[in-house]
C-alpha positions as a printed Julia matrix, in Angstrom:
176×3 Matrix{Float64}:
   0.69    9.35  26.35
  -1.76    7.22  24.4
  -0.93    3.54  23.95
  -2.56    1.72  21.03
  -2.7    -2.07  21.13
  -3.75   -4.27  18.24
  -5.86   -7.19  19.46
  -5.17  -10.31  17.41
  -8.12  -12.19  15.94
  -8.93  -14.95  18.45
  -9.51  -17.68  15.89
  -7.36  -17.78  12.78
  -9.97  -19.83  10.92
 -13.06  -18.19  12.37
 -15.35  -16.46   9.94
 -15.13  -12.7    9.93
 -18.9   -12.48  10.27
 -18.82  -14.31  13.6
 -16.1   -12.04  14.95
 -18.1    -8.96  13.93
 -21.23  -10.39  15.57
 -19.29  -10.73  18.84
 -17.17   -7.59  18.66
 -19.8    -4.91  17.98
 -22.11   -5.9   20.86
 -19.09   -6.13  23.16
 -17.88   -2.65  22.23
 -21.33   -1.1   22.6
 -22.54   -3.02  25.66
 -19.86   -5.05  27.5
 -22.16   -5.6   30.47
 -24.28   -7.98  28.41
 -21.69   -9.48  26.06
 -18.82  -11.91  26.33
 -15.46  -10.58  25.26
 -14.97  -11.67  21.63
 -11.25  -12.14  22.15
 -10.91  -14.01  25.43
 -14.31  -15.7   25.85
 -14.67  -14.5   29.4
 -18.09  -14.05  30.9
 -19.86  -10.7   30.64
 -18.1    -8.02  32.64
 -20.28   -6.59  35.36
 -17.49   -4.16  36.21
 -16.9    -2.87  32.67
 -19.37   -0.45  31.17
 -19.61    1.45  27.91
 -20.4     5.08  28.67
 -20.22    6.3   25.08
 -19.98    4.83  21.61
 -20.04    6.1   18.06
 -20.28    4.5   14.62
 -18.72    6.4   11.69
 -19.36    5.94   7.95
 -22.4     3.71   8.41
 -25.67    4.13   6.53
 -27.82    2.35   9.11
 -29.17    3.67  12.39
 -26.14    3.67  14.73
 -28.27    2.65  17.69
 -29.4    -0.55  15.94
 -26.69   -3.04  16.89
 -28.02   -5.78  14.59
 -28.01   -3.37  11.63
 -24.45   -2.25  12.47
 -23.33   -5.88  12.51
 -25.07   -6.69   9.23
 -23.76   -3.62   7.4
 -20.21   -4.34   8.61
 -20.47   -7.98   7.52
 -21.93   -7.06   4.13
 -19.12   -4.59   3.41
 -16.37   -6.93   4.67
 -17.64   -9.64   2.32
 -17.37   -7.25  -0.68
 -13.6    -6.88  -0.39
 -11.59   -6.99  -3.62
  -8.45   -8.53  -2.15
  -7.07  -11.69  -0.64
  -6.8   -10.09   2.8
  -7.69  -12.69   5.38
  -9.0   -10.34   8.03
 -10.24   -6.86   7.16
 -11.57   -6.2   10.66
  -9.13   -4.77  13.18
  -9.74   -4.4   16.9
  -7.62   -1.83  18.71
  -7.55   -0.81  22.35
  -6.49    2.72  23.23
  -5.39    3.41  26.8
  -4.3     6.57  28.53
  -4.59    7.95  32.08
  -6.23   11.12  30.76
  -9.2     9.17  29.34
 -10.82    8.87  32.77
 -11.8    12.55  32.7
 -12.26   12.86  28.93
 -15.5    14.2   27.5
 -17.29   12.49  24.6
 -15.85   15.19  22.34
 -12.35   14.35  23.61
 -12.97   10.67  22.8
 -14.14   11.61  19.28
 -11.04   13.78  18.83
  -8.63   11.04  19.96
 -10.2     8.39  17.72
 -10.42   10.75  14.73
  -6.75   11.71  15.17
  -5.74    8.03  15.15
  -7.97    7.18  12.17
  -6.48   10.15  10.31
  -2.93    9.06  11.13
  -3.75    5.54   9.89
  -5.25    7.05   6.69
  -8.58    5.27   7.19
 -11.02    8.2    7.23
 -13.21    6.7    4.49
 -13.54    3.32   6.23
 -16.22    2.24   8.68
 -15.2     2.35  12.31
 -16.98    1.94  15.58
 -15.65    2.74  19.02
 -16.72    2.73  22.63
 -15.34    4.2   25.81
 -15.16    1.5   28.48
 -14.8     2.2   32.17
 -13.93   -0.43  34.75
 -12.5    -0.4   38.24
  -8.91   -0.22  36.97
  -8.89    1.86  33.81
 -10.72    3.79  31.16
  -9.98    2.7   27.61
 -11.41    2.83  24.11
 -12.23   -0.22  22.0
 -12.03    0.59  18.29
 -13.17   -1.71  15.49
 -12.1    -0.77  11.96
 -13.5    -2.3    8.77
 -10.65   -1.69   6.31
 -12.82   -2.22   3.22
 -13.49    1.03   1.4
 -17.29    1.35   0.98
 -16.92    3.1   -2.4
 -14.27    0.93  -4.08
 -14.36   -2.3   -2.02
 -10.56   -2.13  -1.92
  -8.91   -3.15   1.34
  -7.0    -0.34   3.0
  -3.68   -0.87   4.71
  -2.94    0.42   8.16
   0.18    2.6    7.97
   0.98    0.83   4.69
   1.02   -2.59   6.36
  -1.37   -4.78   4.32
  -2.9    -7.1    6.88
  -0.77   -6.61   9.97
   0.18  -10.28   9.78
   3.77  -10.38  10.96
   4.91   -9.59  14.48
   7.39   -7.1   13.05
   4.59   -5.14  11.41
   2.28   -5.2   14.42
   5.02   -4.23  16.83
   5.2    -0.83  15.14
   1.48   -0.31  15.74
   1.76   -1.52  19.34
   4.4     1.12  19.95
   2.42    3.94  18.34
   1.93    6.71  20.86
   0.3    10.08  20.56
  -0.59   12.89  22.9
  -4.16   13.27  24.1
  -5.34   16.78  23.53
  -7.4    18.19  26.34
  -9.68   21.07  25.54
């Protein structure tokens, strides 16, 4: 069973750009980055063994370009949404033995279920001494229309009632 947890933005008044600048390096290389959400020191025990960036125009191995493109698109939003960047953590016992293709499948299935296939998203498989999990960052601004997408028809996931439904979302991991 896959458990999906929405990570709340750490600073309600923080600029989205700053959160993106912290989140992308953390997802792609946690060994050298502080966690953007708890301000802990770099994790020497947590490593990113695989990451992928979807719906980006820039070189996906250029972390600075990924950050800049995400920031540029987030700033083009045509809505009053406060935070168009969502950080999710996916956990499941079966992830420890998952291949990169399995990780792609799991993330794509979730993105499809959330109806966000045309949005930018970036994810990384993190391994540590206790668990294997996936960090997923979603930019909910549509790159073609600049409209802000909802997750499961919940505009900004502001209320606890709305987020609790996402916290409880579970899906089966398909093993090939």
